[in-house]
Tab-separated table of C-alpha atoms and ligand atoms in Angstrom:
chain	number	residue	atom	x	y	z
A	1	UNK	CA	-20.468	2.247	0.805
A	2	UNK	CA	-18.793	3.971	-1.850
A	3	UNK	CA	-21.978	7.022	-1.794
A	4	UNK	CA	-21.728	6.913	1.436
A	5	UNK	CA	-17.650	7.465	1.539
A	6	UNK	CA	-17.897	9.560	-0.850
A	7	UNK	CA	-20.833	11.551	0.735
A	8	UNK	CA	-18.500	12.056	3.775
A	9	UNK	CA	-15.577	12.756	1.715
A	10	UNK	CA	-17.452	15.460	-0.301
A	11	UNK	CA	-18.810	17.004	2.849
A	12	UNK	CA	-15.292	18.125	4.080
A	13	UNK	CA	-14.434	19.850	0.776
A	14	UNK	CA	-15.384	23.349	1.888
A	15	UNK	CA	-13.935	23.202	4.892
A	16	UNK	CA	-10.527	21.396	3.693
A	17	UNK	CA	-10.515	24.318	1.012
A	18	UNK	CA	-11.026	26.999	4.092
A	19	UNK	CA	-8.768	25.547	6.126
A	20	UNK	CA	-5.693	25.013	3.681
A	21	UNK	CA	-6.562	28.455	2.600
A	22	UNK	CA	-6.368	29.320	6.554
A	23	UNK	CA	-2.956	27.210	7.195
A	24	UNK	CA	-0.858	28.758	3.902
A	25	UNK	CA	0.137	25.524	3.114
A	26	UNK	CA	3.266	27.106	1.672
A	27	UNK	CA	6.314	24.555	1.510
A	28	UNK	CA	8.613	27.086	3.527
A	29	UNK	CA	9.997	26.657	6.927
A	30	UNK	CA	10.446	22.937	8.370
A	31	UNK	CA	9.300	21.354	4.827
A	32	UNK	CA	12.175	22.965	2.783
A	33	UNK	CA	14.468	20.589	3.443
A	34	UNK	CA	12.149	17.564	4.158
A	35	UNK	CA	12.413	14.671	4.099
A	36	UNK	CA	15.803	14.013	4.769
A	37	UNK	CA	15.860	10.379	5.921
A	38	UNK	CA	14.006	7.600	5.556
A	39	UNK	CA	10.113	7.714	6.916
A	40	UNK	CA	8.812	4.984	9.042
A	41	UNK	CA	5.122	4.097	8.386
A	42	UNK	CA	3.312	1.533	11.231
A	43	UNK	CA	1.407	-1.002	10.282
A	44	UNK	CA	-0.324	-1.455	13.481
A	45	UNK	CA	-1.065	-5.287	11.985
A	46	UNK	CA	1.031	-8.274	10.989
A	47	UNK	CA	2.594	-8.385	7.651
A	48	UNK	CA	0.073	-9.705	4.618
A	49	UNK	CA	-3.078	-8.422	5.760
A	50	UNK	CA	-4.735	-5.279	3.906
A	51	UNK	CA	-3.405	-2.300	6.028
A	52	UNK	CA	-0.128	-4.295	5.545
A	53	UNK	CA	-0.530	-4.244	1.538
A	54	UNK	CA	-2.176	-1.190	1.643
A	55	UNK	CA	0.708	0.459	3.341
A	56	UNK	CA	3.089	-1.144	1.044
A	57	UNK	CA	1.500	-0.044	-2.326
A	58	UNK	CA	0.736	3.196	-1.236
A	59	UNK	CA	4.103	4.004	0.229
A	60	UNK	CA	6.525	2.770	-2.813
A	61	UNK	CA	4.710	5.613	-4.938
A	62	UNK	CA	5.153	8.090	-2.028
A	63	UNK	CA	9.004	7.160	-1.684
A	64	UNK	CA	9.612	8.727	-5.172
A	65	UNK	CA	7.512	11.969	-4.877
A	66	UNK	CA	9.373	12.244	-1.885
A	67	UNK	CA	13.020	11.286	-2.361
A	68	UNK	CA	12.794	9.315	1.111
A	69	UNK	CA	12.307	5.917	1.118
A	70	UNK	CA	9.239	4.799	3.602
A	71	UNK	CA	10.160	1.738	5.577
A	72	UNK	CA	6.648	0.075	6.686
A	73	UNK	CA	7.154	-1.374	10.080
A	74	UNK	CA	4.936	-4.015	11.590
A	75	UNK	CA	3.628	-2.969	15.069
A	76	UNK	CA	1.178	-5.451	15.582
A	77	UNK	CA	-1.212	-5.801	18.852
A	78	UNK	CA	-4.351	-5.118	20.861
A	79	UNK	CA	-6.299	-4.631	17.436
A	80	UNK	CA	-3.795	-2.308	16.181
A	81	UNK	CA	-4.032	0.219	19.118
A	82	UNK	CA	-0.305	-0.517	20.173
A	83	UNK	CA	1.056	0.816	16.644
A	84	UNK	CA	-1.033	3.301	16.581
A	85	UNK	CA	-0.106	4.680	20.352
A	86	UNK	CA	3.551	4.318	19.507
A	87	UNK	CA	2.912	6.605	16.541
A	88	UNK	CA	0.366	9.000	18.306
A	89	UNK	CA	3.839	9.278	20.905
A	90	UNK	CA	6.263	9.764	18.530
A	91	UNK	CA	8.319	12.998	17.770
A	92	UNK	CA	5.790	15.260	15.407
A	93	UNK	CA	8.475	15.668	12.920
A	94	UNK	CA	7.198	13.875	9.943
A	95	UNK	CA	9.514	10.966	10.206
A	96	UNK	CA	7.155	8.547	12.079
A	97	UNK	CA	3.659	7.572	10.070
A	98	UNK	CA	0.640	5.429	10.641
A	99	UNK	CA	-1.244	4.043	8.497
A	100	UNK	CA	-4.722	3.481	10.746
A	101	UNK	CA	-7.879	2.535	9.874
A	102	UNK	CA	-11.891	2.209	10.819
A	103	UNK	CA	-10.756	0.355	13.405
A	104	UNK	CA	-8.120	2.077	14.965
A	105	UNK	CA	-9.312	5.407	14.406
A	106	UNK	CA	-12.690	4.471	14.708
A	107	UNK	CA	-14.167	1.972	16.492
A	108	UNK	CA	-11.293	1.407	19.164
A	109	UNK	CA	-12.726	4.347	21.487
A	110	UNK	CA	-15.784	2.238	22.344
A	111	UNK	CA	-13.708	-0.756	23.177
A	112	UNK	CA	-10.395	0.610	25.052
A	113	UNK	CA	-11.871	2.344	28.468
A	114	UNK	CA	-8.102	3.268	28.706
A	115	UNK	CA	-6.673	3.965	24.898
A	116	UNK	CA	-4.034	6.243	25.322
A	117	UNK	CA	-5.092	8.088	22.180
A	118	UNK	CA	-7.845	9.756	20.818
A	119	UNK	CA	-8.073	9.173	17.355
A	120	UNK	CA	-9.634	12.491	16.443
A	121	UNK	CA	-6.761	14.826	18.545
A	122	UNK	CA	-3.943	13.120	18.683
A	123	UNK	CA	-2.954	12.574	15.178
A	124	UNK	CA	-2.576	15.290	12.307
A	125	UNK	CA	-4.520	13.389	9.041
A	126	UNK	CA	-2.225	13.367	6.265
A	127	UNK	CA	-5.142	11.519	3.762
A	128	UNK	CA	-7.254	9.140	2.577
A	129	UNK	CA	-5.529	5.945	1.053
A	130	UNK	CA	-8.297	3.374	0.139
A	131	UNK	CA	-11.970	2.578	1.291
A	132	UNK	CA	-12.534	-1.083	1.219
A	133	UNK	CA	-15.772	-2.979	1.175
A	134	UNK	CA	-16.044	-5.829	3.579
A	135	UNK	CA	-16.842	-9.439	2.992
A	136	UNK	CA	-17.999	-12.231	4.719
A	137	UNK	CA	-15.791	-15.068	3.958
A	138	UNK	CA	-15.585	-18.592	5.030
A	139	UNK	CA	-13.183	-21.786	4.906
A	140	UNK	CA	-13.653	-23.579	1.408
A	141	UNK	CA	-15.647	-26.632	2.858
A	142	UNK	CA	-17.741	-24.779	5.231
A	143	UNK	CA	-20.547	-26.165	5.033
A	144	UNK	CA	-23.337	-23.626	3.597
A	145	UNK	CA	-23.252	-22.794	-0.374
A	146	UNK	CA	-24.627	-19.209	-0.193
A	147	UNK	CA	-25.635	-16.736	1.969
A	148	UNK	CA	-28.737	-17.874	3.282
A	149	UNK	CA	-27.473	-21.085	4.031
A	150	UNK	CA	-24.717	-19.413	5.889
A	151	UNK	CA	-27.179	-17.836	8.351
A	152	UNK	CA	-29.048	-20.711	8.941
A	153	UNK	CA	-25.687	-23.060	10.039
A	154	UNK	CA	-24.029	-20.219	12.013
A	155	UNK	CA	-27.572	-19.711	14.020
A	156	UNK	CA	-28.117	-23.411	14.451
A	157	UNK	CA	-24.296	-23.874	15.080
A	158	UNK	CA	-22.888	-20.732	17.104
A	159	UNK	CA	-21.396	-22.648	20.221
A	160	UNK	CA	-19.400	-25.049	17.165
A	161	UNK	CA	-18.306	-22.259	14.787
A	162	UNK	CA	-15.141	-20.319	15.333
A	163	UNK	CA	-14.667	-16.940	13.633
A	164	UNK	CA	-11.203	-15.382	12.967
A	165	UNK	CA	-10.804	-11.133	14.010
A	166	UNK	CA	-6.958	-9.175	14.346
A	167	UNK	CA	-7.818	-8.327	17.462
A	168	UNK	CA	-10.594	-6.809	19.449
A	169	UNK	CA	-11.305	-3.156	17.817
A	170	UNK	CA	-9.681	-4.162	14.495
A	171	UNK	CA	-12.003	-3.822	11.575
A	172	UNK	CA	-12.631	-7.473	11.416
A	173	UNK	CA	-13.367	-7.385	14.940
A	174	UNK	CA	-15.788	-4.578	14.759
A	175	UNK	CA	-17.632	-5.737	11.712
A	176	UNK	CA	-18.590	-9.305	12.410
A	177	UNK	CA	-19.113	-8.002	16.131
A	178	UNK	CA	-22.078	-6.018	14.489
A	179	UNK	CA	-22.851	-9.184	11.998
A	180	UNK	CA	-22.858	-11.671	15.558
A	181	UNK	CA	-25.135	-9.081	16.726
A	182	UNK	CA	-27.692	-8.971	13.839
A	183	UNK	CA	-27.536	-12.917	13.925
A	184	UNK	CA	-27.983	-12.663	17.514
A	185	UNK	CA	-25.354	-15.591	17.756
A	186	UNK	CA	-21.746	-15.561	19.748
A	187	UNK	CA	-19.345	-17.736	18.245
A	188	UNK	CA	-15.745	-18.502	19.595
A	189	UNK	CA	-13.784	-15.890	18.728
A	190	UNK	CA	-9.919	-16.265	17.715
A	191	UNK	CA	-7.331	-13.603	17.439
A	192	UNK	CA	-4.938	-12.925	15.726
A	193	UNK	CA	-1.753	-10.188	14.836
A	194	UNK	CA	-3.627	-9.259	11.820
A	195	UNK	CA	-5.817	-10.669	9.163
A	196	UNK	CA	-2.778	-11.804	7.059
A	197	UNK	CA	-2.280	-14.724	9.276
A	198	UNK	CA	-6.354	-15.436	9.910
A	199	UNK	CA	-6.440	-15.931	6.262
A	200	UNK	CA	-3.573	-18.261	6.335
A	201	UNK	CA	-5.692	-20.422	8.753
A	202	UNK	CA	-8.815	-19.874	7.229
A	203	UNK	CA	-7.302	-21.161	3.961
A	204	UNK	CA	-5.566	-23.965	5.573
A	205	UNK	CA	-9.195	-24.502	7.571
A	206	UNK	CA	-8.028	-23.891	11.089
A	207	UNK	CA	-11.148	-21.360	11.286
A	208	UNK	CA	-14.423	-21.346	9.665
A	209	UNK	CA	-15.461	-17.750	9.017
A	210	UNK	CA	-14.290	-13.965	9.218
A	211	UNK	CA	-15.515	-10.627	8.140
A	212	UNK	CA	-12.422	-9.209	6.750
A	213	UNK	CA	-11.376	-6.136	3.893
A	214	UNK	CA	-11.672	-6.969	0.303
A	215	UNK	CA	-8.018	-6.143	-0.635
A	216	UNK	CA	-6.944	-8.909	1.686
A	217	UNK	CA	-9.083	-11.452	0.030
A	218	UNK	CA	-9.511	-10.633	-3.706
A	219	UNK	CA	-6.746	-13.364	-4.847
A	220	UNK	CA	-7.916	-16.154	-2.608
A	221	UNK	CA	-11.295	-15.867	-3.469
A	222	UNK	CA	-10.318	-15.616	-7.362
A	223	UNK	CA	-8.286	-18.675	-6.608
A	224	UNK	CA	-10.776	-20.738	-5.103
A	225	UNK	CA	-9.097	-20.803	-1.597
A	226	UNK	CA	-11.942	-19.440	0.515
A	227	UNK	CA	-15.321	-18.664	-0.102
A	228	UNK	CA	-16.877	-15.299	-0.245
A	229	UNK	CA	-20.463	-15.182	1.037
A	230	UNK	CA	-21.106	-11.699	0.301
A	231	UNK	CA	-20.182	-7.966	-0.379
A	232	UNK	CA	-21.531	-5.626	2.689
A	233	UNK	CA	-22.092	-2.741	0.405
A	234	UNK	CA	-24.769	-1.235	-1.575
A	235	UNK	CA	-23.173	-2.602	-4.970
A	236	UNK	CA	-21.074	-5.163	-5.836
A	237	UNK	CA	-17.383	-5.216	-6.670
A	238	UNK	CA	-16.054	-4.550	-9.755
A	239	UNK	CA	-13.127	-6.957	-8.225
A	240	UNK	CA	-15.258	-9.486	-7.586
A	241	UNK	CA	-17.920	-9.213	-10.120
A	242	UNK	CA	-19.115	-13.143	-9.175
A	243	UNK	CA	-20.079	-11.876	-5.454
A	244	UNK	CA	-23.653	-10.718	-4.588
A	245	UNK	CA	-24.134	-8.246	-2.169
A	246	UNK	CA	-25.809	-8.787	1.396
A	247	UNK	CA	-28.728	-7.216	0.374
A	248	UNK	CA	-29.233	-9.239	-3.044
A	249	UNK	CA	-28.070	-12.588	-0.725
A	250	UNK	CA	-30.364	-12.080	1.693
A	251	UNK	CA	-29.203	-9.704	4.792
A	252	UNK	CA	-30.066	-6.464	3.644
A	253	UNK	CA	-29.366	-4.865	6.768
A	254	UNK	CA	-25.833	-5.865	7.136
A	255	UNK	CA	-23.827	-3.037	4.988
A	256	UNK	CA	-20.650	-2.009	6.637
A	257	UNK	CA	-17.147	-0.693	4.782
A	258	UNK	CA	-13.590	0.255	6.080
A	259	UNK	CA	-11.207	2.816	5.309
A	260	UNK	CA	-7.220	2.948	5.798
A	261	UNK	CA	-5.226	6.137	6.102
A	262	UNK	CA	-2.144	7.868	6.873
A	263	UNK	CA	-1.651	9.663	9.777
A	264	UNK	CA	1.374	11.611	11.789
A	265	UNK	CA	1.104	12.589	15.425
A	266	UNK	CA	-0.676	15.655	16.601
A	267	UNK	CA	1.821	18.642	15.996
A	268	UNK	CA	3.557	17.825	12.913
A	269	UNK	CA	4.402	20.971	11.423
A	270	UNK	CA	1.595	21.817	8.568
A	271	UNK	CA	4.099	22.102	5.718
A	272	UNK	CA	5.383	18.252	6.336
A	273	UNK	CA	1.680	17.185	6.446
A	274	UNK	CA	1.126	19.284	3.015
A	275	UNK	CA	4.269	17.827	1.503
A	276	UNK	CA	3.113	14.222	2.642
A	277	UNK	CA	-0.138	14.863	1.592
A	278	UNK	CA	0.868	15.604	-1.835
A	279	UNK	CA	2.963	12.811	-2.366
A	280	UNK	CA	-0.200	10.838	-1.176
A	281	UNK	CA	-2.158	12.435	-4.244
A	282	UNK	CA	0.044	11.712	-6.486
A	283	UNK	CA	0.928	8.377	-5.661
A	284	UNK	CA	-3.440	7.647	-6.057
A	285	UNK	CA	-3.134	9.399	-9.456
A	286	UNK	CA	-0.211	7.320	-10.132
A	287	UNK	CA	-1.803	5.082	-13.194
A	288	UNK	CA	0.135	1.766	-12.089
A	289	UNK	CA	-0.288	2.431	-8.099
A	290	UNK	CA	-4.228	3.192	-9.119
A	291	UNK	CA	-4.446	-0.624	-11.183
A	292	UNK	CA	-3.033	-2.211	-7.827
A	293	UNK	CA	-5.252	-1.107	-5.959
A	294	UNK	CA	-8.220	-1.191	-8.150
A	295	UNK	CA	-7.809	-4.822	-8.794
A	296	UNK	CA	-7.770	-5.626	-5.420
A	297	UNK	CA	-11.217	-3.791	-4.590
A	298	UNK	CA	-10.024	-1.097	-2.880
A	299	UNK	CA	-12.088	2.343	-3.615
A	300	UNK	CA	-9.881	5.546	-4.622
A	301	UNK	CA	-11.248	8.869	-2.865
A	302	UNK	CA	-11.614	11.590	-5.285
A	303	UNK	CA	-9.041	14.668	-4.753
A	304	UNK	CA	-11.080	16.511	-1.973
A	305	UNK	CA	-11.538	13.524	-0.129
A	306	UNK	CA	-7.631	12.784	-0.058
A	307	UNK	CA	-7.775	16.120	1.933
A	308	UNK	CA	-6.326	16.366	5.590
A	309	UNK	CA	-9.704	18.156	6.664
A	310	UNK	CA	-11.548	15.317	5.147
A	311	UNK	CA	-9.647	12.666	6.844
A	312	UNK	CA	-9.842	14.716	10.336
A	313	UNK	CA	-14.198	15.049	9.185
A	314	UNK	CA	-14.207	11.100	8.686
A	315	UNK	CA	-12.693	10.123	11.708
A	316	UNK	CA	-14.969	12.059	13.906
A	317	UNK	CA	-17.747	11.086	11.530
A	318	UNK	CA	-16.473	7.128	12.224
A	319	UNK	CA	-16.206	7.610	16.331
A	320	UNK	CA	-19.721	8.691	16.531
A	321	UNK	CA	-21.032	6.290	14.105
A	322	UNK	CA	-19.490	2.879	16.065
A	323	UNK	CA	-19.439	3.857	19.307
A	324	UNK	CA	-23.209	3.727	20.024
A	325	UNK	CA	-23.475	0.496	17.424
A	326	UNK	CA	-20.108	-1.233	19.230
A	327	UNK	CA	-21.460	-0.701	22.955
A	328	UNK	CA	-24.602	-1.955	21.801
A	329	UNK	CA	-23.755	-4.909	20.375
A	330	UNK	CA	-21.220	-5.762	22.904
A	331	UNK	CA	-24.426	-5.256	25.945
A	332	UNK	CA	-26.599	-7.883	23.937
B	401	MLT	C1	-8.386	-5.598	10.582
B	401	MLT	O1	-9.145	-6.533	10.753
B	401	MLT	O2	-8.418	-4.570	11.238
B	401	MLT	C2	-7.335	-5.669	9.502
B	401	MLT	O3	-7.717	-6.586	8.564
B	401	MLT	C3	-6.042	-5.932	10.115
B	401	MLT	C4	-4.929	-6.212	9.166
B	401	MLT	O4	-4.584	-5.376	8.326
B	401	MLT	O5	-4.381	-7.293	9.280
């Protein structure tokens, strides 16, 4: 995952360069004097899950570049669409944030007929804040030691097994939709606001397995809590050093990652994405705001993939890469 984010991030360095060349990304104009108020980021999740503590690490850092505090706000609902319409609506003046992801800004398209935003027009990209690897976790007594074993219950036990998502389109959602689909099994299927609260119940044992981002589940796997089946990248974590990958456990073909990133709505003037944009940079250059989200497996974009271009390249990138795989799984 991390060539392959990288790849993509790489690829939108000429054209990031041409285009801030082609915008004058001079601080002039609306930008002088902002921000002059606090900044709302969504969360388009429930409190504790990884675009939650994403948000919050990311944002703290920002506040300071900035002079503005950002206030994360919990919009939670519909697998993060609802946050993420209420920010695609909001007044383009720099003051309202989202921070979406590979689900909302990805894979939601395929699964909302009606979503009343497209991810790729009706936001202006402010950056890249963290790729994140996905695992496939389970409840600490479920009953299958490794990988393998895993694939054998689930497939002999898919009308028992219960499998935790935040909500149909969320990246939990979308991933272990594609995982079901490999396994060719269909589990029950329980929502929640966010992943925060799944992994609540899936440490308390209320539900067996999820698919869910690493920076969510770093600390519970370190403490024992859950179990971690596998990493769905090409190599392992340096988080979770202990974890083999799905292609060293035994599912080769199951390699899927996630991204979160800040976005405003579509018309926010150019110099308040530029000055947001920088505070971004700086914040992921920050050495203590780097080490938090290092140790909790998240991957750091290199500068030209923190670019706005490269964040507008991804996301088109990401709706014509799970659209085809999402309606096909979903038909099966
Ligand atoms: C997801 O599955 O999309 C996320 O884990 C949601 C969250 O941040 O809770």
């Amino acid at each position: 995952m991390h060539k392959t984010l990288s790849r993509r991030l790489m690829a939108g360095l000429a054209a990031a360069m041409a285009v801030g060349a082609g915008l004058g990304l001079s601080l002039g104009g609306a930008a002088a004097a902002y921000p002059e108020r606090p900044i709302t980021m969504i969360v388009p999740f429930a409190a504790g899950g990884p675009t939650d503590v994403i948000a919050r690490i990311v944002a703290e850092n920002m506040s300071k570049t900035l002079g503005q505090q950002i206030i994360v706000e919990n919009v939670a609902g519909a697998g993060g669409t609802t946050g993420s319409t209420r920010a695609a609506q909001a007044a383009p003046d720099g003051y309202t944030l989202v921070m979406g992801h590979m689900g909302t800004h990805g894979a939601a398209p395929a699964l909302y007929p009606n979503l009343k935003y497209d991810p790729a027009k009706d936001f202006a990209p402010v950056g890249l804040a963290a790729g994140t690897p996905i695992l496939i976790v389970a409840k600490k007594d479920f009953p299958a030691k490794d990988l393998k074993e895993f694939v054998a219950y689930v497939k002999a036990n898919a009308d028992k097994v219960n499998q935790a998502h935040a909500g149909v389109g969320s990246v939990s959602h979308s991933t272990c939709t594609l995982l079901d689909a490999q396994l060719g099994i269909k589990p029950t299927l329980v929502p929640y606001g966010g992943t925060g609260p799944a992994l609540n119940d899936l440490v308390s044992g209320q539900v067996d397995f999820m698919c869910d981002q690493i920076v969510n589940l770093v600390p519970q796997i370190q403490a024992g809590t859950i179990k971690a089946y596998a990493v769905a990248t090409p190599e392992r974590s340096p988080s979770l050093p202990n974890v083999p990958t799905t292609k060293e456990a035994g599912l080769p073909d199951y390699q899927v990652s996630a991204w979160n990133a800040i976005f405003a709505p579509k018309g926010t003037p150019q110099d308040i994405i530029a000055k947001l944009n920088n505070a971004l940079v700086v914040a992921l250059d920050d050495e203590s705001t780097r080490k938090r989200l290092l140790d909790l497996g998240g991957v750091i974009a290199d500068k030209p993939g923190r670019s706005p271009q490269a964040l507008n390249d991804l996301v088109v990138s990401e709706v014509a890469r799970w659209t085809p795989v999402l309606k096909g799984a979903n038909s099966k």
